[in-house]
Coordinates of C-alpha atoms in Angstrom, one line a residue:
M1 CA -7.5 -2.7 17.7
T2 CA -7.5 -3.3 14.0
I3 CA -8.0 -0.2 11.9
R4 CA -8.5 0.1 8.1
F5 CA -5.7 1.9 6.4
I6 CA -4.8 3.0 2.9
T7 CA -1.0 3.0 2.3
I8 CA 0.1 5.2 -0.6
E9 CA 3.6 4.7 -2.1
Q10 CA 5.3 7.6 -4.0
Y11 CA 7.5 6.8 -7.0
G12 CA 10.5 7.7 -4.8
G13 CA 9.6 4.8 -2.5
E14 CA 8.1 6.6 0.5
V15 CA 5.0 4.9 1.9
T16 CA 2.5 6.8 4.0
A17 CA -0.4 5.2 5.9
Y18 CA -3.7 7.0 6.3
T19 CA -6.8 5.8 8.2
E20 CA -10.0 5.8 6.1
N21 CA -11.1 8.9 8.2
Q22 CA -8.0 10.9 7.3
E23 CA -7.6 13.1 4.2
W24 CA -6.0 10.5 1.9
R25 CA -7.8 11.4 -1.3
T26 CA -5.5 14.4 -2.0
A27 CA -2.4 12.2 -1.6
L28 CA -3.9 9.6 -4.0
D29 CA -4.6 12.3 -6.6
D30 CA -0.9 13.2 -6.7
D31 CA 0.8 12.3 -10.0
D32 CA 3.7 10.9 -8.0
V33 CA 1.7 7.9 -6.7
A34 CA 3.2 4.5 -7.7
D35 CA 0.7 2.3 -5.9
W36 CA -1.8 2.1 -3.1
I37 CA -3.2 -0.7 -0.9
W38 CA -6.2 -0.9 1.4
Q39 CA -5.6 -3.1 4.4
F40 CA -6.2 -3.8 8.1
A41 CA -3.5 -3.2 10.7
D42 CA -3.1 -2.3 14.3
S43 CA -0.9 0.8 13.7
P44 CA 0.3 3.0 10.8
E45 CA 3.8 1.3 11.2
Q46 CA 2.3 -2.1 10.8
A47 CA 0.3 -1.0 7.7
V48 CA 3.5 0.4 6.1
S49 CA 5.3 -2.9 6.8
Q50 CA 2.5 -4.9 5.3
H51 CA 2.6 -2.6 2.3
Y52 CA 6.2 -3.6 1.6
E53 CA 5.4 -7.3 2.2
K54 CA 2.6 -7.2 -0.3
H55 CA 4.7 -5.3 -2.8
D56 CA 7.5 -7.9 -2.5
E57 CA 5.0 -10.7 -3.1
W58 CA 3.6 -8.9 -6.2
Q59 CA 7.2 -8.3 -7.5
A60 CA 8.1 -11.9 -7.0
D61 CA 5.0 -13.0 -9.0
M62 CA 5.9 -10.6 -11.8
E63 CA 9.5 -11.7 -11.9
A64 CA 8.3 -15.4 -12.1
G65 CA 6.1 -14.6 -15.0
L66 CA 2.9 -15.3 -13.0
E67 CA -0.4 -13.5 -13.6
E68 CA -1.1 -10.5 -11.3
K69 CA -3.5 -11.4 -8.5
D70 CA -6.5 -9.2 -7.7
T71 CA -5.5 -9.2 -4.0
Y72 CA -2.1 -9.5 -2.3

């Protein structure tokens, strides 16, 4: 079953997945948040994996001098 997750990455590189029904707002308010992504996945582990894939795509675009997309 596909679930909507928010994955939140800390500046240290740790990514945590929350369902939209979990208490993710406190984690997002943390000053140590590097980025966050809303996405659909079948499990928290898949959501974290997708987070890294989307980050890698974004990083490749930035290194290539491309404009940042609204959605990755």
